[in-house]
């Protein structure tokens, strides 16, 4: 990663820190263990924590567990060549024990990439379910365990919420467990149920985050999601193709907001409570494409194929996080897309 | 408003099989010009088995892929230039990158109907390069609609913008088409298509059934110019869909002109339904087996039809041509046992 990218991230971290320092006091001088720490969410946590250590004396140490850390080490030397981050290359299913000085755990091990879910459904289930069991078992004996944050998914709400309203933490829709594309969400549901069981039986301090959609630094444009494809097409001067009618409503949180939310939920989330993490500002895919054309200044057309009549809404209600944890959104839709494009253009 | 059907022209790819992949530059240029004039939405060009397939294993093309695609590109403006791609034959660095540099618009990413997993890298690469990608599941008569949907969902997840079911052996009856196409249409968010072969004389009927079942992409070949008994005859498709008041964007007179041009300049022998094609369709064996089966039957003094039926029973797929000899030896042995016990 070059200097331009690092400076960009530093600015994002400065902005995030400007409103969140007091909220994250509980994390100071603690050790955080992140399973799946080389993914999008884990990398942002590492980025922000190291910023807080360097600029605000947080003195947090991180242990990052991932199956393959080689490419991460090559790409992100500004994170890997530090003394406050330790790496463990291991499958979460083979984890035996955690260091006694771990106080906080973030369990983010599992990819949200649906290509992986349909190609390797058994492994997908196994990582989520066995990984969760194994990690919580390993955390059991920690003498100073403050909190385990399980990173679930907004996808657990199912495919069709009855009314066209923002999705709150209790709005569960139907899900067909016999479909391969339900594998990920069903496994996530089971993992949440596992967390609930440990809380109930052993009173473990587990809290759950349900991330929705994000766009910005540390995301890959080759991910198979609409906004990633649109930006990729516009930056490559290709027409933006929308498979359906352009009417589905989605929302996108900027990662600098996300990382504060995740850490605040880790620090202060109530035991056995699930929190939506995402932007409440819905936007149709057609409007997303229009904004991308505008902000990339690309002379490309938007080709709406009208191959389906999906007009679903996948936008979180975030009032729980706002009211109970004092969290807020700092980047609206336009700013999120604009800043994400600036990053991808670097 | 008239409903739209997208007709995809496979003449210069599937038709390559019929002339042992010997398309020349003049033929490609002539046909592309004619297809462009007729308003054909996309024309697929290349070796019969797709990009990078020219080899001793499945036969050499007269021209390199790059030459074929370049000459097609020069003669196509509004009509999209398409390629047929199969992991195993096609590689990203050797083939796809070059094809994209030439200006290919549309990728048909094909695989056996139960192996969609192997298409992920190609689809991702093509989408990253801004290309339109349609997934192609071949030999789809061999598995149930449920399995087809699972495989199609994989391709959809990888980024395919449509899924076409290939009746590679020409084995379908309309009721099979209806069952599978409608099931996929209801289970996918992307358009579904159908690629017919005419082994049982059902190519047009099956294609129309597909449209009536919700398919939005139909493959056709001019004069049916394709492997074995050929494909759905494109100009007939255009005419029938016109009569049914579907919008294809194809000018009927001009596609009829294109058919004349192709017949005079490219097609050595108009596709007919030969005996072995019928048996191949009934047995559900890929039409491309006809030539090696005939050769082995002659060598072992067997009835080629018996070999086809046994190959169908064993559910062979393209790439398993070496099984033909094994089947012939088994049949030979069975025949000699039967003869000796009859004599004794």
XYZ file of C-alpha atoms in Angstrom:
690
model
C 0.000 0.000 0.000
C 1.467 3.349 -0.999
C 1.684 6.654 0.820
C -1.423 8.114 -0.870
C -3.581 5.270 0.379
C -2.137 5.446 3.864
C -2.753 9.206 4.034
C -6.322 8.686 2.846
C -6.937 6.144 5.584
C -5.334 8.394 8.155
C -7.783 11.169 7.247
C -10.694 8.747 7.617
C -9.387 7.643 11.008
C -8.954 11.271 12.108
C -12.570 11.954 11.204
C -13.728 8.829 13.021
C -11.720 9.675 16.112
C -13.031 13.247 16.166
C -16.382 12.101 17.526
C -15.673 8.769 19.139
C -12.714 9.009 21.519
C -14.769 9.260 24.687
C -17.022 6.407 23.584
C -14.141 3.966 23.327
C -12.429 4.628 26.637
C -13.158 1.113 27.890
C -10.880 -0.361 25.265
C -7.791 1.512 26.474
C -4.876 -0.635 27.637
C -6.671 -3.842 26.693
C -5.915 -6.678 24.322
C -8.402 -7.375 21.525
C -8.436 -10.686 19.710
C -9.925 -10.569 16.198
C -10.838 -13.799 14.454
C -11.011 -13.266 10.705
C -8.951 -10.149 11.227
C -7.640 -9.819 7.679
C -11.066 -9.262 6.142
C -12.727 -5.918 5.452
C -14.035 -5.371 8.971
C -10.979 -6.731 10.773
C -8.603 -4.642 8.705
C -10.551 -1.500 9.507
C -10.428 -2.328 13.206
C -6.661 -2.753 12.951
C -6.341 0.492 11.000
C -8.341 2.498 13.520
C -6.874 0.933 16.647
C -3.337 1.600 15.463
C -4.356 5.168 14.703
C -5.743 5.520 18.234
C -2.577 4.031 19.671
C -0.341 6.362 17.677
C -2.326 9.527 18.200
C -4.410 9.151 21.320
C -2.439 6.792 23.577
C -4.997 4.017 23.624
C -2.317 1.407 24.187
C -4.475 -1.371 22.768
C -2.797 -4.523 21.568
C -4.318 -6.657 18.833
C -4.075 -10.298 18.006
C -5.283 -11.098 14.516
C -6.228 -14.650 13.622
C -6.704 -15.618 9.980
C -6.226 -18.647 7.790
C -3.946 -16.960 5.313
C -2.010 -13.915 6.391
C 0.704 -13.899 3.729
C -1.014 -11.642 1.215
C -2.169 -9.368 4.027
C 1.412 -9.064 5.257
C 2.607 -8.217 1.766
C -0.095 -5.646 1.036
C -0.391 -3.879 4.359
C 3.074 -3.490 5.760
C 2.049 -0.340 7.636
C -0.068 -2.617 9.829
C 1.996 -5.756 9.917
C 5.346 -4.232 10.824
C 4.144 -2.944 14.162
C 4.678 -4.143 17.695
C 1.081 -3.660 18.812
C -0.303 -6.254 16.355
C 0.402 -9.954 16.573
C -0.658 -12.384 13.849
C -1.707 -15.999 14.177
C -2.115 -18.003 11.013
C -4.660 -20.649 11.857
C -8.134 -21.873 10.993
C -10.574 -20.762 13.677
C -11.825 -24.353 13.842
C -8.391 -25.452 15.040
C -7.933 -22.777 17.652
C -7.040 -24.307 21.019
C -6.465 -21.518 23.452
C -6.291 -17.777 23.741
C -3.733 -15.705 25.525
C -4.804 -14.958 29.105
C -4.486 -11.230 28.645
C -7.239 -11.048 26.009
C -10.114 -8.891 27.252
C -12.180 -8.365 24.130
C -12.918 -10.699 21.239
C -14.293 -9.840 17.821
C -15.423 -12.879 15.876
C -15.538 -11.853 12.226
C -14.342 -15.104 10.682
C -16.437 -15.862 7.601
C -16.635 -14.243 4.209
C -19.834 -12.482 3.100
C -18.906 -13.222 -0.524
C -21.833 -15.222 -1.925
C -19.618 -16.787 -4.604
C -17.787 -18.620 -1.841
C -21.050 -19.645 -0.178
C -22.433 -21.364 -3.272
C -19.113 -22.909 -4.335
C -18.164 -24.185 -0.889
C -21.395 -24.404 1.085
C -20.166 -27.084 3.495
C -17.036 -25.157 4.380
C -19.114 -21.993 4.721
C -21.386 -23.618 7.277
C -18.521 -25.291 9.052
C -16.457 -22.132 9.496
C -19.417 -20.208 10.844
C -20.871 -22.834 13.158
C -17.849 -24.845 14.292
C -15.737 -21.702 14.329
C -18.183 -19.970 16.643
C -18.373 -22.975 18.974
C -14.629 -23.279 19.074
C -13.900 -19.627 19.649
C -16.400 -19.288 22.484
C -15.083 -22.481 24.051
C -11.571 -21.061 23.853
C -12.718 -17.823 25.445
C -14.310 -19.606 28.353
C -11.279 -19.687 30.597
C -10.089 -16.129 30.037
C -9.653 -14.461 33.429
C -10.314 -10.929 32.223
C -12.887 -11.454 29.485
C -14.976 -8.311 29.089
C -16.886 -8.960 25.894
C -17.217 -11.171 22.826
C -18.625 -9.465 19.747
C -20.074 -11.868 17.236
C -20.204 -10.329 13.755
C -23.350 -11.771 12.225
C -25.046 -10.377 9.111
C -28.043 -8.347 8.003
C -28.809 -11.309 5.782
C -30.229 -13.248 8.704
C -33.441 -11.248 8.332
C -34.439 -13.338 5.329
C -35.439 -12.306 1.879
C -38.798 -10.619 2.177
C -39.673 -8.401 5.044
C -43.455 -7.944 4.842
C -43.737 -4.181 4.838
C -41.579 -1.686 3.087
C -40.034 -0.307 6.243
C -36.525 -0.167 7.572
C -35.433 -3.474 9.095
C -35.232 -3.434 12.862
C -33.507 -6.067 15.003
C -36.736 -8.035 15.474
C -37.979 -8.062 11.846
C -37.387 -11.633 10.789
C -38.651 -12.638 7.368
C -38.970 -16.102 5.850
C -35.966 -18.020 4.618
C -35.896 -21.260 2.628
C -33.334 -23.467 4.342
C -33.259 -25.871 1.401
C -31.756 -23.333 -0.987
C -28.006 -23.156 -1.399
C -28.138 -19.372 -1.303
C -29.605 -19.532 2.203
C -26.560 -21.419 3.510
C -24.739 -18.347 4.776
C -27.716 -16.720 6.447
C -28.918 -19.963 8.018
C -25.435 -20.637 9.388
C -25.300 -17.111 10.758
C -28.654 -17.652 12.444
C -27.359 -20.820 14.037
C -24.230 -19.022 15.177
C -26.383 -16.314 16.775
C -28.430 -19.028 18.467
C -25.175 -20.572 19.694
C -24.186 -17.230 21.202
C -27.594 -17.018 22.848
C -27.139 -20.513 24.292
C -23.750 -19.637 25.816
C -25.171 -16.450 27.268
C -28.087 -18.340 28.733
C -26.205 -21.313 30.104
C -22.847 -19.808 31.066
C -23.675 -16.103 31.325
C -20.932 -15.195 28.898
C -20.795 -11.521 27.865
C -21.661 -11.923 24.185
C -23.059 -9.182 21.983
C -23.984 -9.332 18.310
C -23.530 -6.942 15.378
C -25.483 -7.376 12.149
C -23.647 -5.564 9.372
C -25.516 -4.491 6.231
C -23.733 -2.967 3.221
C -20.595 -0.864 3.036
C -18.523 0.808 0.375
C -15.121 2.420 0.692
C -11.498 1.632 1.506
C -10.536 -2.018 1.946
C -13.440 -3.193 -0.200
C -12.664 -4.913 -3.460
C -14.344 -3.807 -6.660
C -14.333 -7.411 -7.824
C -16.864 -8.391 -5.171
C -20.133 -9.505 -6.748
C -22.299 -6.720 -5.332
C -24.139 -4.088 -7.321
C -22.364 -0.943 -6.150
C -18.926 -2.552 -6.477
C -19.740 -3.603 -10.052
C -21.136 -0.178 -10.911
C -18.041 1.661 -9.683
C -15.783 -0.811 -11.441
C -17.668 -0.368 -14.711
C -17.728 3.423 -14.504
C -14.018 3.670 -13.659
C -13.283 1.410 -16.631
C -15.425 3.624 -18.897
C -17.936 0.838 -19.459
C -21.674 1.254 -19.441
C -23.233 0.395 -16.079
C -25.497 -2.626 -16.444
C -28.384 -3.102 -14.038
C -29.791 -6.620 -14.277
C -33.227 -5.808 -12.852
C -35.364 -2.676 -12.909
C -33.086 -0.507 -10.786
C -35.727 -0.161 -8.074
C -34.289 -2.222 -5.166
C -33.460 0.075 -2.276
C -30.143 -0.406 -0.534
C -27.994 1.670 1.798
C -24.255 2.000 2.188
C -22.320 2.874 5.293
C -18.893 4.420 4.998
C -16.283 2.218 6.721
C -14.984 5.030 8.925
C -18.435 5.093 10.538
C -18.606 1.309 10.632
C -15.390 0.882 12.577
C -16.557 3.223 15.338
C -19.876 1.408 15.535
C -18.216 -1.985 15.775
C -15.827 -0.881 18.504
C -18.556 0.895 20.438
C -20.749 -2.207 20.338
C -17.744 -4.203 21.538
C -17.077 -1.766 24.352
C -20.604 -0.980 25.499
C -23.107 -3.278 23.782
C -25.518 -5.004 26.159
C -25.064 -8.714 26.692
C -27.265 -10.901 24.453
C -28.321 -7.912 22.347
C -28.095 -7.651 18.563
C -27.391 -4.347 16.841
C -27.854 -3.391 13.217
C -24.780 -1.792 11.687
C -25.412 0.119 8.504
C -26.735 3.295 6.988
C -30.452 4.108 7.249
C -30.345 6.244 4.091
C -31.930 4.106 1.386
C -31.218 4.710 -2.273
C -32.417 2.860 -5.369
C -29.813 1.036 -7.452
C -30.705 3.286 -10.381
C -29.892 6.340 -8.291
C -26.681 4.695 -7.069
C -25.637 4.217 -10.691
C -26.531 7.831 -11.531
C -24.477 9.145 -8.639
C -21.528 6.986 -9.629
C -21.665 8.336 -13.180
C -21.819 11.870 -11.781
C -18.997 11.475 -9.257
C -16.669 9.568 -11.570
C -17.410 12.082 -14.318
C -17.675 9.134 -16.692
C -19.336 9.435 -20.067
C -21.056 6.087 -19.714
C -24.670 5.048 -20.049
C -26.796 3.218 -17.525
C -28.308 0.163 -19.143
C -31.311 -1.084 -17.169
C -32.155 -4.603 -18.333
C -35.506 -5.050 -16.544
C -34.881 -8.776 -16.122
C -36.744 -8.981 -12.844
C -39.225 -6.890 -10.904
C -37.358 -6.884 -7.609
C -38.064 -3.697 -5.693
C -37.036 -4.990 -2.283
C -35.752 -2.815 0.512
C -32.653 -3.830 2.461
C -31.991 -0.914 4.779
C -31.478 -1.142 8.538
C -33.351 0.656 11.261
C -30.517 1.863 13.457
C -32.460 3.443 16.273
C -31.171 0.888 18.787
C -27.555 1.872 18.167
C -28.462 5.545 18.080
C -30.533 5.542 21.264
C -28.679 3.016 23.430
C -25.101 3.582 22.322
C -25.177 7.178 21.101
C -23.903 6.263 17.653
C -24.510 8.390 14.571
C -23.989 8.511 10.837
C -21.383 10.973 9.628
C -21.388 10.195 5.935
C -24.641 10.496 4.014
C -25.247 8.560 0.796
C -23.618 11.090 -1.472
C -20.563 11.561 0.701
C -20.155 7.810 1.119
C -20.213 7.173 -2.621
C -18.097 10.225 -3.401
C -15.403 9.321 -0.882
C -15.429 5.647 -1.894
C -14.847 6.647 -5.503
C -11.988 8.932 -4.460
C -10.386 5.932 -2.781
C -10.828 3.632 -5.753
C -9.393 6.264 -8.066
C -6.163 6.619 -6.066
C -46.045 -3.514 -25.978
C -44.589 -6.572 -27.731
C -42.552 -8.917 -25.561
C -38.867 -9.089 -26.397
C -36.784 -12.160 -27.128
C -33.019 -11.913 -27.531
C -31.756 -14.124 -30.335
C -28.121 -15.099 -30.021
C -26.472 -16.340 -33.214
C -24.129 -19.325 -32.781
C -23.617 -20.051 -36.498
C -19.950 -19.116 -36.593
C -19.163 -21.180 -33.491
C -21.482 -24.193 -33.328
C -21.370 -24.311 -37.140
C -17.598 -24.694 -36.941
C -18.205 -28.277 -35.791
C -20.006 -29.000 -39.051
C -17.033 -27.973 -41.185
C -14.295 -29.310 -38.906
C -13.513 -25.791 -37.656
C -12.365 -24.623 -41.073
C -13.971 -21.185 -41.217
C -11.914 -18.712 -43.224
C -11.618 -14.933 -42.999
C -13.811 -14.284 -46.023
C -16.621 -16.429 -44.630
C -16.484 -14.758 -41.227
C -16.491 -11.280 -42.748
C -19.355 -12.062 -45.125
C -21.569 -13.559 -42.474
C -20.853 -10.888 -39.877
C -21.781 -8.188 -42.384
C -25.018 -9.990 -43.199
C -25.896 -10.550 -39.535
C -25.145 -6.919 -38.745
C -27.448 -5.774 -41.551
C -30.186 -8.060 -40.286
C -29.962 -6.609 -36.773
C -28.883 -9.828 -35.058
C -28.104 -8.820 -31.454
C -24.980 -10.967 -31.020
C -22.826 -13.299 -33.072
C -20.639 -15.964 -31.491
C -17.404 -16.699 -33.332
C -14.703 -19.316 -32.976
C -13.755 -22.948 -32.782
C -16.715 -25.244 -32.194
C -15.526 -26.061 -28.689
C -14.793 -22.452 -27.915
C -11.900 -20.115 -27.319
C -8.555 -21.869 -26.973
C -9.965 -25.247 -27.988
C -8.108 -25.648 -31.276
C -5.989 -28.734 -30.617
C -5.163 -32.240 -31.681
C -7.742 -33.451 -29.154
C -10.804 -31.807 -30.704
C -9.438 -30.618 -34.029
C -7.465 -27.630 -35.208
C -9.098 -24.466 -36.504
C -8.059 -23.135 -39.872
C -7.493 -19.725 -38.261
C -6.143 -18.686 -34.902
C -8.772 -17.423 -32.435
C -7.297 -13.939 -32.696
C -7.644 -13.909 -36.468
C -11.263 -15.051 -36.325
C -12.215 -12.527 -33.674
C -10.351 -9.672 -35.327
C -12.055 -10.133 -38.657
C -15.424 -10.461 -36.936
C -14.752 -7.327 -34.902
C -13.969 -5.369 -38.053
C -17.353 -6.331 -39.465
C -19.577 -5.901 -36.437
C -20.655 -2.539 -35.081
C -24.033 -2.701 -33.402
C -24.091 -6.483 -33.241
C -22.165 -7.754 -30.229
C -19.151 -9.999 -30.752
C -19.454 -13.068 -28.537
C -17.189 -15.959 -27.591
C -17.836 -19.414 -26.188
C -15.551 -20.138 -23.266
C -14.929 -23.387 -21.419
C -12.543 -23.805 -18.492
C -10.157 -26.534 -19.559
C -9.831 -25.168 -23.055
C -9.778 -21.446 -22.316
C -7.283 -19.717 -20.060
C -7.354 -16.162 -18.802
C -3.839 -15.139 -19.745
C -3.485 -17.005 -23.006
C -6.970 -16.511 -24.395
C -9.392 -14.231 -22.580
C -7.090 -11.230 -22.229
C -6.312 -11.301 -25.950
C -9.955 -11.710 -26.879
C -10.867 -8.724 -24.730
C -8.115 -6.630 -26.289
C -9.664 -7.345 -29.673
C -12.974 -6.078 -28.381
C -15.182 -9.035 -27.551
C -18.422 -7.768 -25.980
C -20.115 -10.869 -24.659
C -18.819 -14.043 -23.014
C -20.702 -17.315 -22.957
C -19.110 -19.111 -20.019
C -19.896 -22.790 -20.497
C -19.448 -25.943 -18.455
C -20.993 -29.350 -17.966
C -24.338 -28.895 -16.211
C -23.073 -30.075 -12.806
C -19.767 -28.227 -12.765
C -20.641 -24.547 -12.436
C -17.989 -24.198 -9.716
C -15.254 -24.197 -12.326
C -16.576 -21.062 -14.006
C -16.073 -18.687 -11.091
C -12.668 -17.294 -12.047
C -13.534 -16.738 -15.686
C -16.807 -15.018 -14.864
C -15.166 -12.788 -12.268
C -12.371 -11.867 -14.657
C -14.745 -11.083 -17.507
C -17.003 -8.986 -15.274
C -13.987 -7.150 -13.859
C -13.067 -6.289 -17.439
C -16.555 -4.885 -17.939
C -17.742 -7.676 -20.242
C -21.249 -9.034 -20.335
C -21.272 -12.661 -19.182
C -23.910 -15.295 -19.789
C -23.581 -18.692 -18.083
C -24.068 -21.759 -20.262
C -24.969 -25.115 -18.721
C -24.404 -27.931 -21.200
C -25.919 -31.422 -21.481
C -28.774 -30.284 -19.280
C -30.995 -33.243 -20.155
C -28.835 -35.331 -17.801
C -29.953 -33.830 -14.505
C -33.078 -32.649 -12.721
C -34.441 -29.112 -12.702
C -33.442 -28.807 -9.036
C -29.792 -29.530 -9.766
C -29.860 -27.163 -12.728
C -31.187 -24.381 -10.521
C -28.465 -24.960 -7.942
C -25.789 -24.775 -10.601
C -27.414 -21.734 -12.191
C -27.514 -19.989 -8.813
C -23.777 -20.528 -8.525
C -23.199 -18.839 -11.870
C -25.594 -16.039 -10.930
C -23.615 -15.544 -7.719
C -20.346 -15.409 -9.643
C -21.738 -12.568 -11.744
C -23.421 -14.203 -14.746
C -26.093 -11.922 -16.207
C -28.129 -14.722 -17.744
C -28.203 -18.523 -17.814
C -28.713 -20.568 -20.965
C -29.631 -24.251 -20.805
C -27.977 -26.236 -23.597
C -29.724 -29.258 -25.033
C -26.347 -30.447 -26.294
C -27.598 -33.878 -27.317
C -30.864 -32.698 -28.834
C -32.629 -34.959 -26.354
C -35.404 -32.695 -25.103
C -39.103 -32.882 -25.756
C -41.195 -29.739 -25.219
C -42.466 -30.970 -21.854
C -38.858 -31.256 -20.618
C -38.131 -27.744 -21.803
C -41.244 -26.365 -20.139
C -40.455 -28.041 -16.822
C -36.849 -26.886 -16.613
C -37.076 -23.422 -18.109
C -40.062 -22.366 -16.014
C -38.376 -23.694 -12.867
C -35.242 -21.686 -13.525
C -37.194 -18.580 -14.485
C -38.954 -18.653 -11.127
C -35.747 -19.335 -9.186
C -33.325 -16.829 -10.702
C -33.070 -13.043 -10.838
C -31.453 -13.074 -14.253
C -32.848 -14.031 -17.671
C -32.949 -17.651 -18.743
C -32.241 -18.928 -22.234
C -32.293 -22.081 -24.315
C -29.883 -23.566 -26.851
C -31.472 -26.289 -28.961
C -30.109 -29.090 -31.118
C -32.250 -30.712 -33.739
C -31.507 -34.422 -33.329
C -35.168 -35.272 -32.854
C -36.482 -32.516 -35.088
C -37.631 -30.527 -32.074
C -35.263 -27.553 -32.139
C -37.787 -24.896 -33.187
C -40.639 -26.382 -31.161
C -38.431 -26.625 -28.086
C -37.161 -23.082 -28.521
C -40.699 -21.735 -28.799
C -41.722 -23.749 -25.743
C -38.798 -22.176 -23.917
C -40.018 -18.709 -24.855
C -43.541 -19.554 -23.741
C -42.065 -20.791 -20.448
C -40.345 -17.498 -19.794
C -36.996 -17.784 -21.603
C -35.722 -14.452 -22.879
C -32.622 -15.634 -24.735
C -32.828 -18.131 -27.590
C -29.862 -19.446 -29.534
C -30.147 -20.009 -33.233
C -27.890 -20.837 -36.161
C -28.448 -19.792 -39.723
C -29.933 -22.695 -41.702
C -29.455 -24.607 -38.432
C -25.692 -24.619 -39.120
C -24.354 -26.405 -36.032
C -22.963 -29.639 -34.633
C -24.631 -32.935 -35.555
C -28.210 -32.370 -36.663
C -27.738 -28.649 -36.223
C -29.340 -26.016 -34.021
C -32.634 -24.135 -34.092
C -32.760 -22.550 -37.532
C -32.313 -18.874 -36.838
C -34.313 -17.427 -39.723
C -37.185 -19.768 -38.892
C -37.026 -18.689 -35.261
C -37.169 -15.071 -36.343
C -40.179 -15.779 -38.553
C -42.095 -17.790 -35.963
C -41.440 -15.259 -33.222
C -42.556 -12.502 -35.595
C -45.776 -14.404 -36.199
C -46.220 -14.786 -32.451
C -45.734 -11.020 -32.146
C -42.479 -11.119 -30.226
C -39.931 -8.382 -30.777
C -36.500 -9.711 -31.784
C -35.020 -6.651 -33.471
C -34.154 -8.828 -36.464
C -35.243 -7.853 -39.970
C -36.863 -10.928 -41.496
C -35.949 -10.237 -45.125
C -32.380 -9.417 -44.218
C -31.913 -12.533 -42.124
C -33.283 -14.536 -45.035
C -30.648 -12.839 -47.194
C -28.022 -13.783 -44.614
C -29.198 -17.381 -44.828
C -28.678 -17.356 -48.608
C -25.204 -15.903 -48.155
C -24.293 -18.520 -45.562
C -25.653 -21.363 -47.685
C -23.690 -20.241 -50.717
C -20.434 -19.368 -49.011
C -20.050 -21.246 -45.745
C -22.270 -24.272 -45.304
C -20.812 -27.240 -47.136
C -23.739 -29.518 -46.414
C -27.073 -28.350 -45.055
C -27.754 -29.964 -41.691
C -30.001 -32.984 -41.903
C -31.117 -35.378 -39.233
C -29.036 -38.437 -39.954
C -29.696 -41.808 -38.386
C -26.918 -41.491 -35.859
C -28.161 -38.038 -34.857
C -31.546 -39.535 -34.059
C -29.954 -42.287 -31.992
C -27.671 -39.751 -30.333
C -30.708 -37.654 -29.385
C -32.601 -40.657 -28.070
C -29.578 -41.861 -26.115
C -28.785 -38.417 -24.775
C -25.215 -38.501 -26.024
C -23.455 -35.373 -27.282
C -23.708 -35.165 -31.086
C -19.964 -34.629 -31.363
C -19.507 -38.341 -30.648
C -20.896 -39.300 -34.071
C -17.630 -39.351 -35.982
C -15.525 -41.296 -33.446
C -18.408 -43.727 -32.818
C -18.732 -44.412 -36.560
C -15.015 -44.979 -36.821
C -14.858 -47.369 -33.852
C -17.989 -49.225 -35.029
C -16.353 -49.846 -38.379
C -13.092 -50.961 -36.786
C -14.794 -53.424 -34.439
C -17.503 -54.461 -36.894
C -20.320 -53.280 -34.645
C -23.541 -51.379 -35.200
C -22.780 -47.736 -34.320
C -26.307 -47.410 -32.945
C -25.593 -50.052 -30.296
C -22.522 -48.156 -29.200
C -24.519 -44.940 -28.893
C -27.223 -46.608 -26.819
C -24.628 -48.064 -24.444
C -22.803 -44.746 -24.185
C -26.124 -43.141 -23.277
C -26.732 -45.782 -20.627
C -23.352 -44.944 -19.136
C -24.181 -41.229 -19.226
C -20.982 -40.199 -20.969
C -20.212 -36.553 -21.549
C -17.914 -34.670 -23.913
C -14.317 -35.377 -23.011
C -14.984 -39.060 -22.366
C -14.462 -40.108 -25.983
C -11.957 -42.724 -24.861
C -14.886 -44.697 -23.434
C -16.090 -45.418 -26.958
C -13.456 -48.114 -27.467
C -14.162 -49.586 -24.034
C -17.862 -49.801 -24.873
C -17.041 -51.363 -28.253
C -14.852 -54.014 -26.619
C -17.576 -54.830 -24.081
C -20.189 -55.122 -26.824
C -17.864 -57.282 -28.881
C -17.304 -59.572 -25.903
C -21.028 -59.738 -25.146
C -21.801 -60.554 -28.771
C -19.216 -63.342 -28.913
C -20.513 -64.830 -25.628
C -24.051 -64.703 -26.972
C -22.982 -66.298 -30.267
C -21.006 -69.103 -28.615
C -23.835 -69.936 -26.195
C -26.322 -69.891 -29.104
C -24.052 -72.214 -31.061
C -23.359 -74.486 -28.144
